[in-house]
mmCIF file of C-alpha atoms and ligand atoms in Angstrom:
data_model
loop_
_atom_site.group_PDB
_atom_site.id
_atom_site.type_symbol
_atom_site.label_atom_id
_atom_site.label_comp_id
_atom_site.label_asym_id
_atom_site.label_seq_id
_atom_site.Cartn_x
_atom_site.Cartn_y
_atom_site.Cartn_z
ATOM 1 C CA UNK A 1 -31.057 -17.031 -66.895
ATOM 2 C CA UNK A 2 -32.069 -18.009 -63.250
ATOM 3 C CA UNK A 3 -29.561 -17.348 -60.410
ATOM 4 C CA UNK A 4 -28.409 -18.829 -57.367
ATOM 5 C CA UNK A 5 -26.661 -17.791 -54.730
ATOM 6 C CA UNK A 6 -24.005 -19.804 -52.412
ATOM 7 C CA UNK A 7 -22.907 -19.105 -49.110
ATOM 8 C CA UNK A 8 -19.031 -19.589 -48.625
ATOM 9 C CA UNK A 9 -18.322 -20.873 -44.908
ATOM 10 C CA UNK A 10 -19.556 -18.045 -42.412
ATOM 11 C CA UNK A 11 -21.672 -16.093 -45.000
ATOM 12 C CA UNK A 12 -25.127 -17.829 -44.645
ATOM 13 C CA UNK A 13 -26.772 -14.759 -43.147
ATOM 14 C CA UNK A 14 -25.539 -12.749 -46.264
ATOM 15 C CA UNK A 15 -26.742 -15.677 -48.511
ATOM 16 C CA UNK A 16 -30.133 -15.860 -47.124
ATOM 17 C CA UNK A 17 -30.759 -12.103 -47.138
ATOM 18 C CA UNK A 18 -29.544 -12.107 -50.961
ATOM 19 C CA UNK A 19 -31.832 -15.133 -51.793
ATOM 20 C CA UNK A 20 -34.928 -13.420 -50.057
ATOM 21 C CA UNK A 21 -34.650 -9.872 -51.435
ATOM 22 C CA UNK A 22 -33.623 -11.088 -54.834
ATOM 23 C CA UNK A 23 -36.308 -14.109 -54.874
ATOM 24 C CA UNK A 24 -33.391 -16.484 -55.973
ATOM 25 C CA UNK A 25 -32.263 -19.883 -54.993
ATOM 26 C CA UNK A 26 -30.304 -20.251 -51.892
ATOM 27 C CA UNK A 27 -27.757 -23.172 -53.180
ATOM 28 C CA UNK A 28 -26.061 -25.655 -51.041
ATOM 29 C CA UNK A 29 -22.350 -25.598 -51.250
ATOM 30 C CA UNK A 30 -20.409 -28.069 -49.058
ATOM 31 C CA UNK A 31 -16.923 -26.813 -48.369
ATOM 32 C CA UNK A 32 -14.742 -28.531 -45.354
ATOM 33 C CA UNK A 33 -11.130 -29.261 -44.601
ATOM 34 C CA UNK A 34 -9.431 -32.450 -45.070
ATOM 35 C CA UNK A 35 -7.476 -33.561 -42.094
ATOM 36 C CA UNK A 36 -4.568 -32.213 -43.724
ATOM 37 C CA UNK A 37 -5.915 -28.710 -43.776
ATOM 38 C CA UNK A 38 -6.652 -28.954 -47.782
ATOM 39 C CA UNK A 39 -10.065 -27.767 -49.150
ATOM 40 C CA UNK A 40 -12.931 -30.085 -50.109
ATOM 41 C CA UNK A 41 -15.628 -28.528 -51.954
ATOM 42 C CA UNK A 42 -18.892 -29.714 -53.912
ATOM 43 C CA UNK A 43 -21.621 -28.051 -55.453
ATOM 44 C CA UNK A 44 -24.843 -29.851 -54.129
ATOM 45 C CA UNK A 45 -26.968 -27.461 -56.312
ATOM 46 C CA UNK A 46 -26.684 -27.423 -59.720
ATOM 47 C CA UNK A 47 -25.043 -24.301 -61.447
ATOM 48 C CA UNK A 48 -24.912 -25.172 -65.063
ATOM 49 C CA UNK A 49 -26.423 -22.196 -67.171
ATOM 50 C CA UNK A 50 -26.913 -19.920 -64.245
ATOM 51 C CA UNK A 51 -25.617 -16.903 -62.738
ATOM 52 C CA UNK A 52 -23.633 -17.882 -59.891
ATOM 53 C CA UNK A 53 -23.667 -15.619 -56.832
ATOM 54 C CA UNK A 54 -20.760 -16.365 -54.141
ATOM 55 C CA UNK A 55 -21.401 -14.860 -50.853
ATOM 56 C CA UNK A 56 -17.938 -14.553 -49.322
ATOM 57 C CA UNK A 57 -16.833 -11.690 -46.992
ATOM 58 C CA UNK A 58 -12.914 -11.423 -46.986
ATOM 59 C CA UNK A 59 -12.269 -10.472 -43.468
ATOM 60 C CA UNK A 60 -9.204 -12.741 -42.644
ATOM 61 C CA UNK A 61 -8.502 -13.321 -46.424
ATOM 62 C CA UNK A 62 -5.491 -15.730 -46.331
ATOM 63 C CA UNK A 63 -7.861 -18.274 -44.834
ATOM 64 C CA UNK A 64 -10.653 -17.544 -47.403
ATOM 65 C CA UNK A 65 -9.432 -16.808 -50.554
ATOM 66 C CA UNK A 66 -8.068 -20.303 -51.799
ATOM 67 C CA UNK A 67 -11.691 -21.794 -51.261
ATOM 68 C CA UNK A 68 -13.406 -18.583 -52.851
ATOM 69 C CA UNK A 69 -11.199 -19.161 -55.983
ATOM 70 C CA UNK A 70 -11.679 -22.960 -56.067
ATOM 71 C CA UNK A 71 -15.270 -22.338 -55.928
ATOM 72 C CA UNK A 72 -15.393 -19.940 -58.540
ATOM 73 C CA UNK A 73 -13.121 -22.016 -60.739
ATOM 74 C CA UNK A 74 -15.364 -25.155 -60.258
ATOM 75 C CA UNK A 75 -18.561 -23.158 -60.879
ATOM 76 C CA UNK A 76 -17.164 -22.129 -64.290
ATOM 77 C CA UNK A 77 -15.947 -25.654 -65.014
ATOM 78 C CA UNK A 78 -19.482 -27.013 -64.331
ATOM 79 C CA UNK A 79 -20.873 -24.609 -66.683
ATOM 80 C CA UNK A 80 -21.896 -21.494 -64.844
ATOM 81 C CA UNK A 81 -22.746 -18.451 -67.100
ATOM 82 C CA UNK A 82 -21.256 -15.866 -65.170
ATOM 83 C CA UNK A 83 -19.901 -15.693 -61.535
ATOM 84 C CA UNK A 84 -20.443 -12.641 -59.123
ATOM 85 C CA UNK A 85 -18.553 -12.119 -55.898
ATOM 86 C CA UNK A 86 -20.607 -10.425 -53.207
ATOM 87 C CA UNK A 87 -17.677 -9.503 -50.782
ATOM 88 C CA UNK A 88 -19.075 -6.847 -48.167
ATOM 89 C CA UNK A 89 -15.545 -6.627 -46.671
ATOM 90 C CA UNK A 90 -12.851 -6.211 -49.463
ATOM 91 C CA UNK A 91 -9.714 -7.384 -48.073
ATOM 92 C CA UNK A 92 -6.060 -6.018 -48.845
ATOM 93 C CA UNK A 93 -7.064 -2.645 -49.968
ATOM 94 C CA UNK A 94 -4.629 -0.937 -47.219
ATOM 95 C CA UNK A 95 -1.425 -1.471 -48.906
ATOM 96 C CA UNK A 96 -1.822 0.682 -51.794
ATOM 97 C CA UNK A 97 1.835 1.669 -52.552
ATOM 98 C CA UNK A 98 5.452 0.693 -51.668
ATOM 99 C CA UNK A 99 6.056 2.532 -48.294
ATOM 100 C CA UNK A 100 9.422 0.980 -48.099
ATOM 101 C CA UNK A 101 11.612 -0.309 -50.667
ATOM 102 C CA UNK A 102 11.027 -4.133 -51.570
ATOM 103 C CA UNK A 103 7.304 -4.373 -50.142
ATOM 104 C CA UNK A 104 4.597 -5.973 -52.129
ATOM 105 C CA UNK A 105 1.790 -3.868 -53.066
ATOM 106 C CA UNK A 106 -0.751 -6.478 -52.102
ATOM 107 C CA UNK A 107 -4.012 -4.709 -53.011
ATOM 108 C CA UNK A 108 -2.994 -4.789 -56.864
ATOM 109 C CA UNK A 109 -1.591 -8.307 -56.344
ATOM 110 C CA UNK A 110 -5.180 -9.253 -54.742
ATOM 111 C CA UNK A 111 -6.969 -7.686 -57.254
ATOM 112 C CA UNK A 112 -5.105 -9.354 -60.187
ATOM 113 C CA UNK A 113 -5.889 -12.813 -58.631
ATOM 114 C CA UNK A 114 -9.378 -12.349 -57.830
ATOM 115 C CA UNK A 115 -10.158 -10.776 -61.454
ATOM 116 C CA UNK A 116 -8.973 -13.917 -62.997
ATOM 117 C CA UNK A 117 -11.719 -15.933 -61.330
ATOM 118 C CA UNK A 118 -14.717 -14.017 -61.086
ATOM 119 C CA UNK A 119 -16.832 -11.765 -63.600
ATOM 120 C CA UNK A 120 -17.601 -8.888 -61.291
ATOM 121 C CA UNK A 121 -17.749 -7.792 -57.472
ATOM 122 C CA UNK A 122 -20.284 -5.925 -55.334
ATOM 123 C CA UNK A 123 -18.808 -4.769 -51.909
ATOM 124 C CA UNK A 124 -19.078 -2.190 -49.374
ATOM 125 C CA UNK A 125 -16.911 1.093 -49.011
ATOM 126 C CA UNK A 126 -13.773 -0.606 -50.113
ATOM 127 C CA UNK A 127 -10.495 1.260 -48.489
ATOM 128 C CA UNK A 128 -9.778 3.495 -51.254
ATOM 129 C CA UNK A 129 -6.978 6.100 -50.571
ATOM 130 C CA UNK A 130 -4.266 6.383 -52.977
ATOM 131 C CA UNK A 131 -6.293 4.050 -55.641
ATOM 132 C CA UNK A 132 -9.425 6.434 -56.720
ATOM 133 C CA UNK A 133 -11.336 3.584 -57.764
ATOM 134 C CA UNK A 134 -11.529 -0.412 -57.987
ATOM 135 C CA UNK A 135 -11.053 0.104 -61.596
ATOM 136 C CA UNK A 136 -7.492 1.270 -60.969
ATOM 137 C CA UNK A 137 -6.719 -2.366 -59.824
ATOM 138 C CA UNK A 138 -9.570 -4.702 -60.366
ATOM 139 C CA UNK A 139 -9.802 -5.936 -64.144
ATOM 140 C CA UNK A 140 -13.467 -6.807 -63.689
ATOM 141 C CA UNK A 141 -16.575 -4.577 -63.206
ATOM 142 C CA UNK A 142 -17.525 -3.752 -59.543
ATOM 143 C CA UNK A 143 -20.199 -2.106 -57.774
ATOM 144 C CA UNK A 144 -19.742 -0.230 -54.316
ATOM 145 C CA UNK A 145 -22.388 0.056 -51.904
ATOM 146 C CA UNK A 146 -22.205 3.295 -49.766
ATOM 147 C CA UNK A 147 -22.615 2.670 -46.008
ATOM 148 C CA UNK A 148 -23.247 6.600 -45.318
ATOM 149 C CA UNK A 149 -26.919 6.658 -45.753
ATOM 150 C CA UNK A 150 -27.186 3.581 -43.213
ATOM 151 C CA UNK A 151 -24.728 5.304 -40.732
ATOM 152 C CA UNK A 152 -26.467 8.795 -41.022
ATOM 153 C CA UNK A 153 -29.764 7.212 -40.371
ATOM 154 C CA UNK A 154 -28.549 5.426 -37.224
ATOM 155 C CA UNK A 155 -26.918 8.724 -35.839
ATOM 156 C CA UNK A 156 -30.094 10.891 -36.486
ATOM 157 C CA UNK A 157 -32.059 8.278 -34.555
ATOM 158 C CA UNK A 158 -29.818 7.462 -31.659
ATOM 159 C CA UNK A 159 -27.569 10.513 -30.866
ATOM 160 C CA UNK A 160 -28.753 13.826 -29.895
ATOM 161 C CA UNK A 161 -26.753 17.058 -31.063
ATOM 162 C CA UNK A 162 -23.806 15.032 -32.821
ATOM 163 C CA UNK A 163 -20.807 16.221 -34.165
ATOM 164 C CA UNK A 164 -18.935 13.821 -36.196
ATOM 165 C CA UNK A 165 -15.386 13.209 -36.032
ATOM 166 C CA UNK A 166 -13.084 11.766 -38.699
ATOM 167 C CA UNK A 167 -9.664 10.554 -37.114
ATOM 168 C CA UNK A 168 -7.593 11.022 -40.123
ATOM 169 C CA UNK A 169 -7.404 12.687 -43.317
ATOM 170 C CA UNK A 170 -8.404 9.351 -45.184
ATOM 171 C CA UNK A 171 -11.875 9.119 -43.352
ATOM 172 C CA UNK A 172 -12.827 12.878 -44.583
ATOM 173 C CA UNK A 173 -14.406 11.025 -47.579
ATOM 174 C CA UNK A 174 -16.799 8.805 -45.210
ATOM 175 C CA UNK A 175 -17.383 11.471 -42.554
ATOM 176 C CA UNK A 176 -18.295 14.264 -44.686
ATOM 177 C CA UNK A 177 -20.696 12.162 -46.642
ATOM 178 C CA UNK A 178 -22.446 10.862 -43.392
ATOM 179 C CA UNK A 179 -22.497 14.290 -41.918
ATOM 180 C CA UNK A 180 -24.142 15.715 -44.771
ATOM 181 C CA UNK A 181 -26.977 13.108 -44.671
ATOM 182 C CA UNK A 182 -26.993 13.542 -41.042
ATOM 183 C CA UNK A 183 -27.487 16.857 -41.222
ATOM 184 C CA UNK A 184 -24.599 17.554 -38.464
ATOM 185 C CA UNK A 185 -21.208 19.416 -38.410
ATOM 186 C CA UNK A 186 -18.046 17.337 -38.695
ATOM 187 C CA UNK A 187 -14.418 17.740 -38.179
ATOM 188 C CA UNK A 188 -11.332 15.797 -39.516
ATOM 189 C CA UNK A 189 -8.363 15.133 -36.965
ATOM 190 C CA UNK A 190 -4.827 15.019 -37.832
ATOM 191 C CA UNK A 191 -3.431 11.477 -37.534
ATOM 192 C CA UNK A 192 0.193 10.093 -37.304
ATOM 193 C CA UNK A 193 0.729 6.269 -37.505
ATOM 194 C CA UNK A 194 3.944 5.322 -35.968
ATOM 195 C CA UNK A 195 3.483 1.585 -35.999
ATOM 196 C CA UNK A 196 0.345 -0.968 -35.905
ATOM 197 C CA UNK A 197 -0.589 -0.134 -32.401
ATOM 198 C CA UNK A 198 1.033 3.395 -32.083
ATOM 199 C CA UNK A 199 -1.125 6.238 -33.372
ATOM 200 C CA UNK A 200 -1.270 10.043 -32.397
ATOM 201 C CA UNK A 201 -4.190 12.346 -33.512
ATOM 202 C CA UNK A 202 -4.841 15.943 -32.775
ATOM 203 C CA UNK A 203 -7.544 18.315 -32.774
ATOM 204 C CA UNK A 204 -7.180 21.215 -35.112
ATOM 205 C CA UNK A 205 -9.975 23.191 -33.540
ATOM 206 C CA UNK A 206 -11.482 22.180 -30.464
ATOM 207 C CA UNK A 207 -14.115 25.052 -30.202
ATOM 208 C CA UNK A 208 -15.757 23.071 -33.109
ATOM 209 C CA UNK A 209 -16.812 20.327 -30.736
ATOM 210 C CA UNK A 210 -18.242 22.332 -27.818
ATOM 211 C CA UNK A 211 -21.698 21.086 -26.496
ATOM 212 C CA UNK A 212 -22.153 18.215 -28.663
ATOM 213 C CA UNK A 213 -22.111 14.684 -28.712
ATOM 214 C CA UNK A 214 -18.823 13.470 -30.247
ATOM 215 C CA UNK A 215 -19.321 10.760 -32.660
ATOM 216 C CA UNK A 216 -16.209 9.016 -34.317
ATOM 217 C CA UNK A 217 -16.631 7.640 -37.473
ATOM 218 C CA UNK A 218 -14.241 5.268 -39.745
ATOM 219 C CA UNK A 219 -14.379 2.882 -42.465
ATOM 220 C CA UNK A 220 -12.437 0.231 -40.759
ATOM 221 C CA UNK A 221 -11.794 -0.520 -36.945
ATOM 222 C CA UNK A 222 -8.801 -3.000 -36.858
ATOM 223 C CA UNK A 223 -6.362 -2.475 -33.812
ATOM 224 C CA UNK A 224 -8.478 0.402 -32.686
ATOM 225 C CA UNK A 225 -5.605 2.635 -32.047
ATOM 226 C CA UNK A 226 -7.115 4.997 -34.186
ATOM 227 C CA UNK A 227 -10.388 5.587 -32.406
ATOM 228 C CA UNK A 228 -8.567 4.954 -28.848
ATOM 229 C CA UNK A 229 -6.349 7.724 -29.781
ATOM 230 C CA UNK A 230 -9.123 9.891 -30.859
ATOM 231 C CA UNK A 231 -11.305 9.254 -27.891
ATOM 232 C CA UNK A 232 -8.292 10.226 -25.563
ATOM 233 C CA UNK A 233 -8.155 13.541 -27.461
ATOM 234 C CA UNK A 234 -11.803 14.030 -27.385
ATOM 235 C CA UNK A 235 -12.117 13.452 -23.874
ATOM 236 C CA UNK A 236 -8.921 15.644 -22.954
ATOM 237 C CA UNK A 237 -11.106 18.813 -24.072
ATOM 238 C CA UNK A 238 -13.788 17.772 -21.770
ATOM 239 C CA UNK A 239 -16.395 16.358 -23.958
ATOM 240 C CA UNK A 240 -18.825 13.453 -23.054
ATOM 241 C CA UNK A 241 -17.921 9.889 -23.718
ATOM 242 C CA UNK A 242 -17.677 9.450 -27.708
ATOM 243 C CA UNK A 243 -20.167 7.120 -29.757
ATOM 244 C CA UNK A 244 -17.814 5.231 -32.108
ATOM 245 C CA UNK A 245 -19.393 4.212 -35.469
ATOM 246 C CA UNK A 246 -17.389 1.933 -38.015
ATOM 247 C CA UNK A 247 -18.349 0.380 -41.337
ATOM 248 C CA UNK A 248 -16.134 -2.805 -41.079
ATOM 249 C CA UNK A 249 -15.486 -4.497 -37.728
ATOM 250 C CA UNK A 250 -12.435 -6.026 -37.916
ATOM 251 C CA UNK A 251 -11.358 -5.792 -34.174
ATOM 252 C CA UNK A 252 -8.211 -7.542 -34.367
ATOM 253 C CA UNK A 253 -7.321 -9.265 -31.048
ATOM 254 C CA UNK A 254 -8.425 -7.398 -27.969
ATOM 255 C CA UNK A 255 -9.422 -4.266 -29.758
ATOM 256 C CA UNK A 256 -13.107 -4.272 -28.942
ATOM 257 C CA UNK A 257 -12.404 -4.602 -25.207
ATOM 258 C CA UNK A 258 -9.665 -2.058 -25.518
ATOM 259 C CA UNK A 259 -11.938 0.368 -27.378
ATOM 260 C CA UNK A 260 -14.544 -0.200 -24.666
ATOM 261 C CA UNK A 261 -12.141 0.197 -21.885
ATOM 262 C CA UNK A 262 -10.862 3.457 -23.529
ATOM 263 C CA UNK A 263 -14.094 5.175 -22.784
ATOM 264 C CA UNK A 264 -16.388 4.461 -26.037
ATOM 265 C CA UNK A 265 -19.936 5.131 -25.030
ATOM 266 C CA UNK A 266 -21.284 3.130 -27.422
ATOM 267 C CA UNK A 267 -19.575 1.085 -30.339
ATOM 268 C CA UNK A 268 -21.834 0.352 -33.577
ATOM 269 C CA UNK A 269 -20.646 -1.059 -36.860
ATOM 270 C CA UNK A 270 -22.415 -2.564 -39.990
ATOM 271 C CA UNK A 271 -22.725 -6.430 -40.449
ATOM 272 C CA UNK A 272 -20.209 -6.454 -43.329
ATOM 273 C CA UNK A 273 -17.941 -8.295 -40.787
ATOM 274 C CA UNK A 274 -20.047 -10.208 -38.006
ATOM 275 C CA UNK A 275 -19.092 -9.115 -34.821
ATOM 276 C CA UNK A 276 -21.030 -8.166 -31.612
ATOM 277 C CA UNK A 277 -20.957 -4.550 -32.342
ATOM 278 C CA UNK A 278 -23.149 -5.011 -35.480
ATOM 279 C CA UNK A 279 -26.120 -2.637 -35.165
ATOM 280 C CA UNK A 280 -26.594 -1.513 -38.589
ATOM 281 C CA UNK A 281 -27.789 -4.316 -41.273
ATOM 282 C CA UNK A 282 -26.437 -3.452 -44.599
ATOM 283 C CA UNK A 283 -27.589 -6.781 -46.275
ATOM 284 C CA UNK A 284 -30.588 -5.382 -48.136
ATOM 285 C CA UNK A 285 -28.398 -2.629 -49.498
ATOM 286 C CA UNK A 286 -26.117 -4.822 -50.888
ATOM 287 C CA UNK A 287 -28.674 -6.864 -52.260
ATOM 288 C CA UNK A 288 -30.097 -4.006 -54.137
ATOM 289 C CA UNK A 289 -26.813 -3.303 -55.486
ATOM 290 C CA UNK A 290 -26.387 -6.915 -56.763
ATOM 291 C CA UNK A 291 -30.024 -6.552 -58.562
ATOM 292 C CA UNK A 292 -28.963 -3.397 -60.411
ATOM 293 C CA UNK A 293 -25.657 -4.638 -61.474
ATOM 294 C CA UNK A 294 -27.120 -7.734 -62.704
ATOM 295 C CA UNK A 295 -30.464 -6.828 -63.870
ATOM 296 C CA UNK A 296 -31.815 -9.117 -66.568
ATOM 297 C CA UNK A 297 -29.836 -12.072 -65.340
ATOM 298 C CA UNK A 298 -31.482 -12.947 -61.981
HETATM 299 C C1 LIG B 301 -6.853 3.792 -42.396
HETATM 300 O O1 LIG B 301 -6.456 5.018 -42.883
HETATM 301 C C2 LIG B 301 -8.286 3.654 -42.009
HETATM 302 O O2 LIG B 301 -9.110 4.209 -42.359
HETATM 303 C C3 LIG B 301 -8.251 3.174 -40.475
HETATM 304 O O3 LIG B 301 -8.356 4.567 -39.762
HETATM 305 C C4 LIG B 301 -7.422 2.198 -39.939
HETATM 306 O O4 LIG B 301 -7.647 1.413 -40.867
HETATM 307 C C5 LIG B 301 -7.910 1.863 -38.779
HETATM 308 O O5 LIG B 301 -7.013 1.048 -38.216
HETATM 309 P P1 LIG B 301 -6.604 0.687 -36.541
HETATM 310 O O6 LIG B 301 -7.937 0.359 -35.976
HETATM 311 O O7 LIG B 301 -5.608 -0.436 -36.861
HETATM 312 O O8 LIG B 301 -5.974 1.804 -36.071
#
């Protein structure tokens, strides 16, 4: 079977990297809005009898999901043998329980929806907290690329004598893996979130941070409230300005400039979401995961 990769809007670089690394065709997909806001789409490259890869990061998911599902359904109607979704950032992972009566558990609802349209998913470090695996909510197979080796490599090459700091208990899984690979010590702060933009953190034992360069690590930087609170704690203990490392650069609203203004020495992220802070290219690691996952079909 020969595979073909299509870029959903905004995903040309990812699709090109997949095509180059996997030596498959980069197909043409026209997708645009009608004047009334509805979606028009057309596969300009034939898909019949082929494995179709849809390259579609899912940051800002409400604007992207309908087009993605239309594309998947159309590819299937046109005879694609299988449809793989390559979504470096997987949306809707954080609402993983009913925190207040009546709330929707949108992580599970989104997973059920996507599972109806594609056959498998490759993604990067989904925000697994109460869900232990994507299999808990997705009815289709998935492959998860870990950013930790790339983050560790970047830290080794760019930061002298680092101490890695996870801003909350949820970050422990990422920061401990990166610390192990980077050969650096790490600490995890205690966080309380009072609202979307209102976060407090505390350092359990400041002595662990002495004489080292603080490197804050988190999977998602959204409002940056978590990173900003952590920077304030760290600088309050007389440490040098912190380097901030994130996997997924959401940076909602003015978050990026606010994080710089809070005193970050440097901010670096992977390119799972395109952003000025991207300094770690993860596309080839994603391509390798796609190859391993769909071996024999490429
Ligand atoms: C949540 O626990 C995540 O790991 C991040 O800490 C969180 O999503 C960051 O969000 P924000 O940048 O809005 O504080």
